[in-house]
mmCIF file of N, CA, C and O in Angstrom:
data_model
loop_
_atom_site.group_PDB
_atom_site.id
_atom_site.type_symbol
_atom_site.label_atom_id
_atom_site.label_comp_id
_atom_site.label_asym_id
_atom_site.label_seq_id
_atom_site.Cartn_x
_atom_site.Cartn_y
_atom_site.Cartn_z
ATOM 1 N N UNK A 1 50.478 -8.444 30.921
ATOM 2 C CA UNK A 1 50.070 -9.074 32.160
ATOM 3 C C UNK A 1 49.396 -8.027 33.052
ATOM 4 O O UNK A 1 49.880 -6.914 33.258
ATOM 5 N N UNK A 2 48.061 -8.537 33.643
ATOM 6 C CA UNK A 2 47.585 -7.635 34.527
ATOM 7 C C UNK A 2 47.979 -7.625 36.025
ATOM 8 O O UNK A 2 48.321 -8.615 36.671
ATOM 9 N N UNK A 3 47.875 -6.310 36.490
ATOM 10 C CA UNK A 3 48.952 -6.133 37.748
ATOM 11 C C UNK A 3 48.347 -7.081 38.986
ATOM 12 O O UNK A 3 49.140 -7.554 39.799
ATOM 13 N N UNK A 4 46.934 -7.339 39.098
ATOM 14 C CA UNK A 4 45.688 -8.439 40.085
ATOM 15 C C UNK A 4 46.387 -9.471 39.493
ATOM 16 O O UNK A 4 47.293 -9.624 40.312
ATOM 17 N N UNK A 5 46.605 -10.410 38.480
ATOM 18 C CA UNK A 5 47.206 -11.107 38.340
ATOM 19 C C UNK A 5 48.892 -11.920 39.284
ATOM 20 O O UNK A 5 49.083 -13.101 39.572
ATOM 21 N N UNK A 6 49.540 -11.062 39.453
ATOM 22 C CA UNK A 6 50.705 -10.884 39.815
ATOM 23 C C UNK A 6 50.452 -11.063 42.189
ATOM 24 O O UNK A 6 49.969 -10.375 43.089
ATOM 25 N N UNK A 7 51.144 -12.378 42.055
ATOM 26 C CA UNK A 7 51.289 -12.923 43.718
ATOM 27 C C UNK A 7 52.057 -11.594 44.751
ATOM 28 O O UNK A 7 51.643 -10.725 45.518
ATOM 29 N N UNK A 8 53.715 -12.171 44.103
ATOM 30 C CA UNK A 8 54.496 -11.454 44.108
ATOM 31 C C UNK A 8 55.866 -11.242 43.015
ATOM 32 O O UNK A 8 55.996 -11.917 41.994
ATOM 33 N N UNK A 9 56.759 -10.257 43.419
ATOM 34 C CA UNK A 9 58.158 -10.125 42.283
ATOM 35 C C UNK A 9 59.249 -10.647 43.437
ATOM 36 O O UNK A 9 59.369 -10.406 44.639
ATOM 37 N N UNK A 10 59.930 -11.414 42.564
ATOM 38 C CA UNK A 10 61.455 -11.470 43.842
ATOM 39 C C UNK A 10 62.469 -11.500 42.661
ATOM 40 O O UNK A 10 62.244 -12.021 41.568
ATOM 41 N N UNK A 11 63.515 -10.923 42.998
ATOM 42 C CA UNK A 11 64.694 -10.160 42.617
ATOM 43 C C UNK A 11 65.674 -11.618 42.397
ATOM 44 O O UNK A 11 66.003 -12.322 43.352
ATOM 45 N N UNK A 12 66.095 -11.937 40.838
ATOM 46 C CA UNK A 12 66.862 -13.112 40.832
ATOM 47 C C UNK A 12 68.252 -12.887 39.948
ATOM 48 O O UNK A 12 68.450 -13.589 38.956
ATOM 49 N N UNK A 13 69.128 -11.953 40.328
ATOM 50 C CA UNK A 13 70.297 -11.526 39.947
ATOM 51 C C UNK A 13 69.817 -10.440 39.305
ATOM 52 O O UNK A 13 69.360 -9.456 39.885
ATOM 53 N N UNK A 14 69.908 -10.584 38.020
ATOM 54 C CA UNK A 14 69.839 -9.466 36.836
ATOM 55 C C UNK A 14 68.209 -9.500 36.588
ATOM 56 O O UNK A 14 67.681 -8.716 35.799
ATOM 57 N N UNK A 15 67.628 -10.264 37.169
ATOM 58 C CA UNK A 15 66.274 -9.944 36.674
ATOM 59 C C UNK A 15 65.526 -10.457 37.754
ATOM 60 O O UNK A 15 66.027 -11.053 38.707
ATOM 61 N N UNK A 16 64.077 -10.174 37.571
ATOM 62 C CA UNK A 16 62.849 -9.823 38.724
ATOM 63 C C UNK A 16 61.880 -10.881 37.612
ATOM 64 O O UNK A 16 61.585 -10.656 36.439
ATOM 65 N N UNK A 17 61.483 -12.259 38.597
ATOM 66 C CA UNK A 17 60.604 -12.983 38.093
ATOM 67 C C UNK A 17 59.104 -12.944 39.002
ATOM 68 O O UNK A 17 58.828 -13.334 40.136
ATOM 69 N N UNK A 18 58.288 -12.270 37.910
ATOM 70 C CA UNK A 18 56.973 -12.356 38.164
ATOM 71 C C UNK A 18 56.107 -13.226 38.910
ATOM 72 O O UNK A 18 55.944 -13.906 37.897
ATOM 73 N N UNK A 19 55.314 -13.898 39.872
ATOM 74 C CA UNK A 19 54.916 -15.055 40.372
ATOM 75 C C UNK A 19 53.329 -14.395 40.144
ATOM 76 O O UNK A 19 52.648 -13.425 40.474
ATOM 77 N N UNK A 20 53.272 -15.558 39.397
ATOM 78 C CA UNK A 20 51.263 -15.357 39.194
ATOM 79 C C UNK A 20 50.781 -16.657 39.555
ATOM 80 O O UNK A 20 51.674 -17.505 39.560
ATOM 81 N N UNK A 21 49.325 -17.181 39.939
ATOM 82 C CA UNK A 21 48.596 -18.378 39.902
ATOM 83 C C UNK A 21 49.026 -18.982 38.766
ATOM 84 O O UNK A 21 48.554 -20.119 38.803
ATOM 85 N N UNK A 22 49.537 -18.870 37.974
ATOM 86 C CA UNK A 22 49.834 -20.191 36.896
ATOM 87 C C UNK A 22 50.653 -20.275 36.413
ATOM 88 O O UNK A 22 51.019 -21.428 36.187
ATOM 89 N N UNK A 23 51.379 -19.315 35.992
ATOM 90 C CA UNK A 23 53.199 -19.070 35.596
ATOM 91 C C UNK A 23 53.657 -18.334 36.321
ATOM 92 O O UNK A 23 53.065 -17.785 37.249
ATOM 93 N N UNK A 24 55.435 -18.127 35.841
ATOM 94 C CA UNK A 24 56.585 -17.638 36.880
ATOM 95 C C UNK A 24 57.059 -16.426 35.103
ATOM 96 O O UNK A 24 57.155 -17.029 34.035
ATOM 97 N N UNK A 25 57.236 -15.148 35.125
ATOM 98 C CA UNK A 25 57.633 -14.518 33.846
ATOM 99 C C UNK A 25 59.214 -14.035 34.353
ATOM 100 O O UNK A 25 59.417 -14.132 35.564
ATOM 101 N N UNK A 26 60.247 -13.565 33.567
ATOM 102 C CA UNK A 26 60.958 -13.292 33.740
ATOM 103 C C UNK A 26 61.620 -11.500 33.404
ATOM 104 O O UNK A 26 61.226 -11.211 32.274
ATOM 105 N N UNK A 27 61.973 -10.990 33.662
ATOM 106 C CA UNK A 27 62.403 -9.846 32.918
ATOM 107 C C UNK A 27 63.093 -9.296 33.791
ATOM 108 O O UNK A 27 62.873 -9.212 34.999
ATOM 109 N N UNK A 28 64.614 -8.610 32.714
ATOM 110 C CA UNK A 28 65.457 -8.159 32.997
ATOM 111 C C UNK A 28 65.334 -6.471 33.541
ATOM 112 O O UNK A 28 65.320 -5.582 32.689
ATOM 113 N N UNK A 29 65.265 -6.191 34.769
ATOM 114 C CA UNK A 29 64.765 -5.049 35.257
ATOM 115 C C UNK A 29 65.677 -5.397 36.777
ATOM 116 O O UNK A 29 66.482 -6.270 37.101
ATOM 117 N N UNK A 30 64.976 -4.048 37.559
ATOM 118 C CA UNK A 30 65.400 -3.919 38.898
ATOM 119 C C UNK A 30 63.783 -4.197 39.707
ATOM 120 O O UNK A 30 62.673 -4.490 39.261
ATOM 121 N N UNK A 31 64.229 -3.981 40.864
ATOM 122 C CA UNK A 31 62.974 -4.215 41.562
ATOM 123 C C UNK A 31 62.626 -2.494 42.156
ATOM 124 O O UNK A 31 61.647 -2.024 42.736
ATOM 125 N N UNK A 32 63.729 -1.976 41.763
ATOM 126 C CA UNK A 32 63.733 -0.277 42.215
ATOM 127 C C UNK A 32 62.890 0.312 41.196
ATOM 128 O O UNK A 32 61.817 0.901 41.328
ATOM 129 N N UNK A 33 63.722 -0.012 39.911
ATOM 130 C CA UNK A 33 62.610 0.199 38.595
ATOM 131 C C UNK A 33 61.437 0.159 39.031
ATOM 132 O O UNK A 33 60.886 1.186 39.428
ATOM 133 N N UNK A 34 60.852 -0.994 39.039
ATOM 134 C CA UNK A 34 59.659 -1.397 38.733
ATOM 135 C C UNK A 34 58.656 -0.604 40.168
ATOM 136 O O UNK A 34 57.494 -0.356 39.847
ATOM 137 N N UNK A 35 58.944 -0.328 41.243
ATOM 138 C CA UNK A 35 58.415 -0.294 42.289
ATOM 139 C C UNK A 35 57.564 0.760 41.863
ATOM 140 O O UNK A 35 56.361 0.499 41.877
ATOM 141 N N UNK A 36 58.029 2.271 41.362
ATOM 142 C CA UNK A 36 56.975 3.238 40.928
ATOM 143 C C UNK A 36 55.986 3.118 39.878
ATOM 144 O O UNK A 36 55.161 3.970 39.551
ATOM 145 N N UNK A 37 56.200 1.706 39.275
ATOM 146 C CA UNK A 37 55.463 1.472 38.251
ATOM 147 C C UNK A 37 54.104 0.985 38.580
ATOM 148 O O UNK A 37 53.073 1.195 37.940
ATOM 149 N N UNK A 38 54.328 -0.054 40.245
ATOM 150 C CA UNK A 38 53.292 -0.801 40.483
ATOM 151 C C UNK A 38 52.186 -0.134 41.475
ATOM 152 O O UNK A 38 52.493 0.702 42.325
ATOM 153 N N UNK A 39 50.754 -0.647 41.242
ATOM 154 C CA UNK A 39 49.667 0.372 42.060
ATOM 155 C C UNK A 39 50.008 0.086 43.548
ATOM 156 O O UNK A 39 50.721 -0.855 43.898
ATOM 157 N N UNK A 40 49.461 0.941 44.354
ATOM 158 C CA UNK A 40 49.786 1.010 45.678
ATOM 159 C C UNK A 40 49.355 -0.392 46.144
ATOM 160 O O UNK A 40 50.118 -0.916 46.955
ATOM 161 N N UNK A 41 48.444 -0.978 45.834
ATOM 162 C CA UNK A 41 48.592 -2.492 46.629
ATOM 163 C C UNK A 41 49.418 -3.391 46.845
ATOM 164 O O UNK A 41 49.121 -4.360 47.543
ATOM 165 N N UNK A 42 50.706 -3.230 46.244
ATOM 166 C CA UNK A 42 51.951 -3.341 46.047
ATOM 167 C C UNK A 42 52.616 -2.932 47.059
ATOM 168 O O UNK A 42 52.461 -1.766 47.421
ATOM 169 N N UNK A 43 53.725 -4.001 47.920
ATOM 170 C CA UNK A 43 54.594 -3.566 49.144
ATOM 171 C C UNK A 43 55.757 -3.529 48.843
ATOM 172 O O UNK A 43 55.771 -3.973 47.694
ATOM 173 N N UNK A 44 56.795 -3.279 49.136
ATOM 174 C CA UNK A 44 58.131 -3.740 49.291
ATOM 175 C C UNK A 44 58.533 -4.006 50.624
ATOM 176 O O UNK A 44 58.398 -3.196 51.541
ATOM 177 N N UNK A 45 59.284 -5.726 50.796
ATOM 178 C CA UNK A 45 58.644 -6.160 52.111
ATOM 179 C C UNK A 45 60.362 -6.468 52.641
ATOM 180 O O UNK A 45 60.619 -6.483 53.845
ATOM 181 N N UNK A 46 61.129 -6.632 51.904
ATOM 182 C CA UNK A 46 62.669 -7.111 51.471
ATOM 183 C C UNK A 46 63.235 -6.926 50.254
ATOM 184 O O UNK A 46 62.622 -7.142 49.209
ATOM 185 N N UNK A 47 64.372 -6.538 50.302
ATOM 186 C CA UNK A 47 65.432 -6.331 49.194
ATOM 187 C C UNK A 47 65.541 -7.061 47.751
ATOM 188 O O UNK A 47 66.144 -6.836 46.701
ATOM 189 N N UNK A 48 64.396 -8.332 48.376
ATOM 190 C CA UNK A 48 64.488 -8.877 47.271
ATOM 191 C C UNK A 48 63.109 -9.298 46.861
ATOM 192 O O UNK A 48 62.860 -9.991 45.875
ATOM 193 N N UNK A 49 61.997 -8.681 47.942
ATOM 194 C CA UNK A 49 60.880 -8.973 47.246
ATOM 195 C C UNK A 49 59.405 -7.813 47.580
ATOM 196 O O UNK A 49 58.971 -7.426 48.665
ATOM 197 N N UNK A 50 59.039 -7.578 46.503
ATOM 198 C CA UNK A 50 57.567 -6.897 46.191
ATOM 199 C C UNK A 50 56.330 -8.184 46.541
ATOM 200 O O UNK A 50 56.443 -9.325 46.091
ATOM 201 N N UNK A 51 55.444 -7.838 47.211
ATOM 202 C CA UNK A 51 54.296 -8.726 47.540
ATOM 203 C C UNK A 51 53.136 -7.818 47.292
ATOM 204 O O UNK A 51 53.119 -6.636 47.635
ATOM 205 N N UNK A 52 52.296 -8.360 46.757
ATOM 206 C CA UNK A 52 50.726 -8.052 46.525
ATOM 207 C C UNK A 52 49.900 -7.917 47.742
ATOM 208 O O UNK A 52 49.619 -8.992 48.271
ATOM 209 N N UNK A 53 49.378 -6.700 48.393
ATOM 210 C CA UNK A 53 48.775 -6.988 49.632
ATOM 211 C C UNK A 53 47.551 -8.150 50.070
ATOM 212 O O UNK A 53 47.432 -8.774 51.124
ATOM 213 N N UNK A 54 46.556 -8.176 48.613
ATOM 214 C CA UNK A 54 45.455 -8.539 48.808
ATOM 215 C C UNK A 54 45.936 -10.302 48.783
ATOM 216 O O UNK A 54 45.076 -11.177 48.893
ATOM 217 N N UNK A 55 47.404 -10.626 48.625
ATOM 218 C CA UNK A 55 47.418 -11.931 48.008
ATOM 219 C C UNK A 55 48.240 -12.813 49.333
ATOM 220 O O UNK A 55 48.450 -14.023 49.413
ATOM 221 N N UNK A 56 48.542 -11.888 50.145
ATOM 222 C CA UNK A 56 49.274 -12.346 51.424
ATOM 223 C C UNK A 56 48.051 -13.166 52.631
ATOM 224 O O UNK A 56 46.983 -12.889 53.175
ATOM 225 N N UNK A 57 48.896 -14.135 52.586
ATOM 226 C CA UNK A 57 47.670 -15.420 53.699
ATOM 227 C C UNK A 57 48.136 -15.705 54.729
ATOM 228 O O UNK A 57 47.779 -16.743 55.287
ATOM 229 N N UNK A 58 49.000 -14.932 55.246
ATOM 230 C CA UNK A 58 49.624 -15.002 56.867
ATOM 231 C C UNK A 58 50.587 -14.156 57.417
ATOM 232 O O UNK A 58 51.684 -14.481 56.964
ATOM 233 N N UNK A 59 50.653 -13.407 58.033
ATOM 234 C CA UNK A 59 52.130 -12.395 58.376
ATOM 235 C C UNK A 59 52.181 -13.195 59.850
ATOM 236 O O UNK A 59 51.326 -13.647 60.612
ATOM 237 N N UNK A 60 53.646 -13.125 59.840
ATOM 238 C CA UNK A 60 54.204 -13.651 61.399
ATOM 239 C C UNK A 60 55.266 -12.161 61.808
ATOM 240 O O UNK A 60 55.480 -11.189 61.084
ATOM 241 N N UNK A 61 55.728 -12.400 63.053
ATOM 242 C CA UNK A 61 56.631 -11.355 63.022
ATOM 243 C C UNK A 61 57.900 -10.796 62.330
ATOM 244 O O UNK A 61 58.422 -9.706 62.562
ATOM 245 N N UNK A 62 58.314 -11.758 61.417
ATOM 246 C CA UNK A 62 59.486 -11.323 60.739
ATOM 247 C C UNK A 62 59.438 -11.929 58.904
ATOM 248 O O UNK A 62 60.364 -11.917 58.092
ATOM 249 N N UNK A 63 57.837 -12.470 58.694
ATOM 250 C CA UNK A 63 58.004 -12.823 57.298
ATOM 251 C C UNK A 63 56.543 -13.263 57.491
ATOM 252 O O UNK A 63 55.927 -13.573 58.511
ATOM 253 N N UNK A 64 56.101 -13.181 55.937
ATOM 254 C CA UNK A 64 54.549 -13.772 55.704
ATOM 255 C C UNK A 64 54.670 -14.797 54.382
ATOM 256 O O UNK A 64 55.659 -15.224 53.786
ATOM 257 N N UNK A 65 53.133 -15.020 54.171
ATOM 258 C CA UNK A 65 53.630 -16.432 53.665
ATOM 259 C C UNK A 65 52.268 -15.800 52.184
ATOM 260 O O UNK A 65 51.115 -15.474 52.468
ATOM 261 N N UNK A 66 52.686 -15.788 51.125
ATOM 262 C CA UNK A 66 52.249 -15.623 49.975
ATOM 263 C C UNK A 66 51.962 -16.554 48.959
ATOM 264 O O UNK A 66 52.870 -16.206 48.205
ATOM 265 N N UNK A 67 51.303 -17.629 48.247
ATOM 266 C CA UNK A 67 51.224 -18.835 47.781
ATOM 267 C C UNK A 67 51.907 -19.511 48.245
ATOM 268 O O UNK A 67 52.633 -20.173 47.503
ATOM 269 N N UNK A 68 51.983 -19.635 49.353
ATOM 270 C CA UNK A 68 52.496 -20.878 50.148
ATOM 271 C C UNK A 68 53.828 -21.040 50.103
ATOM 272 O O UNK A 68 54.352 -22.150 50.201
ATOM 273 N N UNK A 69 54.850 -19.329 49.866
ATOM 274 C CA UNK A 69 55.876 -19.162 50.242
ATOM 275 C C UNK A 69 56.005 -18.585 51.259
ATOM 276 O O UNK A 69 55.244 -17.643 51.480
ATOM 277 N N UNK A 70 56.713 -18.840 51.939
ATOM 278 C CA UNK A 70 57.556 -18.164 52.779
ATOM 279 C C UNK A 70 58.850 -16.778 52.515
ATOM 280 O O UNK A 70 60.036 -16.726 52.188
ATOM 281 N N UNK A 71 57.670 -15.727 52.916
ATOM 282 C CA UNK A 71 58.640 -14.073 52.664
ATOM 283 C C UNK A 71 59.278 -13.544 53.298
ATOM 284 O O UNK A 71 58.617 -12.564 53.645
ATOM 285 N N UNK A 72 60.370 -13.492 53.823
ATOM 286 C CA UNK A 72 61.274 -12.577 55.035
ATOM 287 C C UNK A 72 60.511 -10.918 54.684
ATOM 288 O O UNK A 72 60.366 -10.308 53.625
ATOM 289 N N UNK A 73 60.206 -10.647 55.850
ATOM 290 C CA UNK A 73 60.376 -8.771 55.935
ATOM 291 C C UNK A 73 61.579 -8.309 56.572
ATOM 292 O O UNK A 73 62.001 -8.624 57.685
ATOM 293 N N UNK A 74 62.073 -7.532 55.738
ATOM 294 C CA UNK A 74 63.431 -7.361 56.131
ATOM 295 C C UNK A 74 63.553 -6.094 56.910
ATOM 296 O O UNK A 74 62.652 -5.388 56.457
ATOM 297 N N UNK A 75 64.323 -5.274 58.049
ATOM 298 C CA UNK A 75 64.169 -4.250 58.909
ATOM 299 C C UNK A 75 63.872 -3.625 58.402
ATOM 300 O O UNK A 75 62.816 -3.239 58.905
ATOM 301 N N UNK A 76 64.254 -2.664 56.841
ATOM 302 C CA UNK A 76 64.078 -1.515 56.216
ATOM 303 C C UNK A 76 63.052 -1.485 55.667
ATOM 304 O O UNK A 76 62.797 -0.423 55.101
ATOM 305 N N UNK A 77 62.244 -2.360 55.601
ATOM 306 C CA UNK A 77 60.824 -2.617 54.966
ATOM 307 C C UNK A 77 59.894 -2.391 56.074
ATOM 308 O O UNK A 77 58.850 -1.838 55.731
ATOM 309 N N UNK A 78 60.024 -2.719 57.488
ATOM 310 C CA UNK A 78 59.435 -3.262 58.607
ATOM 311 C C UNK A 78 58.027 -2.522 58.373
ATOM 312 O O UNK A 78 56.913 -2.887 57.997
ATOM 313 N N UNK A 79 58.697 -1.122 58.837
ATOM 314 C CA UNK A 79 57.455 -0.411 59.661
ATOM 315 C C UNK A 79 56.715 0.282 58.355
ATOM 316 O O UNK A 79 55.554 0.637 58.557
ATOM 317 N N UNK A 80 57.385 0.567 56.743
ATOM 318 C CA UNK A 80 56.481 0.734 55.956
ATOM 319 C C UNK A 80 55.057 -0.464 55.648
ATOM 320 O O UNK A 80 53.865 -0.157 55.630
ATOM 321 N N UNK A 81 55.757 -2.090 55.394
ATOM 322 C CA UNK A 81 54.645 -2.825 55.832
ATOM 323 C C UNK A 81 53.417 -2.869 56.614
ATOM 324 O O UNK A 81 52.262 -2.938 56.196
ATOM 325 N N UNK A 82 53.915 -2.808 58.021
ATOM 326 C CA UNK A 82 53.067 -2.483 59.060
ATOM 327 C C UNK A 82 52.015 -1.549 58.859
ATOM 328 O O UNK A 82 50.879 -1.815 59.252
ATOM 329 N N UNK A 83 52.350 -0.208 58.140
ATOM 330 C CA UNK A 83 51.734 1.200 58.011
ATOM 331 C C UNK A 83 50.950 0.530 56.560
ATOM 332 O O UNK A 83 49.741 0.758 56.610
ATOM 333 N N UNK A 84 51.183 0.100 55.850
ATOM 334 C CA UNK A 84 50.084 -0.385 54.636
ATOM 335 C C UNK A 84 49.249 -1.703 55.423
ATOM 336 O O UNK A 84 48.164 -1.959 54.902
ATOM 337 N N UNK A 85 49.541 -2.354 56.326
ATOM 338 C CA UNK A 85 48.449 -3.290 56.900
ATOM 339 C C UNK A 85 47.726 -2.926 57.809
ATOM 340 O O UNK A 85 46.784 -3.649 58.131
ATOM 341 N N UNK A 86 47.955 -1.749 58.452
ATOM 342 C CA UNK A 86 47.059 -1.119 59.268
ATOM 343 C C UNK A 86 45.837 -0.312 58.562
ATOM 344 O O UNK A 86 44.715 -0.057 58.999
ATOM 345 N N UNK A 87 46.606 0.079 56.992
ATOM 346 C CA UNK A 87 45.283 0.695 56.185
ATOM 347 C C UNK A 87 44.693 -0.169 55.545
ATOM 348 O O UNK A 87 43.810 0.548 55.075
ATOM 349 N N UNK A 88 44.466 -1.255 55.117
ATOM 350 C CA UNK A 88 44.083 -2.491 54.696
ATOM 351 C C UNK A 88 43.001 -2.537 55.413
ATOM 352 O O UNK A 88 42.271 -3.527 55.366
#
């Protein structure tokens, strides 16, 4: 799977399911794992979820909205977010 492909990752117990435009993949990993794996366009926004910068279609003050989900940013994420949307 190519990484442009990929919406966002959210963290579902023992494993981190992929969200792309046309399927959902599954794999047994962490989201800690995976974080150095993915290119910098890649955020970590909450504990339980990685978002694609270029794929985000609304930020509000405490969550943005990614295929027409709804993402909490969680405090410990806050101001790294902020600092990758200001370089955007």
């Amino acid at each position: 799977m190519d990484c442009k492909d990929i919406f966002y990752l959210e963290k579902d117990e023992n494993y981190v399911v992929f969200h792309t435009a046309e399927k959902r993949f599954l794999q047994r990993t962490t989201l800690s794992k995976l974080t150095p794996q993915l290119p910098v366009s890649f955020c970590r926004v909450h504990r339980s979820f990685i978002i694609s910068m270029d794929k985000v279609e609304r930020i509000e003050h405490d969550f943005l909205i990614v295929k027409g989900k709804q993402i909490p940013i969680g405090r410990t994420y806050r101001d790294d977010f902020r600092a990758k949307v200001k370089q955007v």
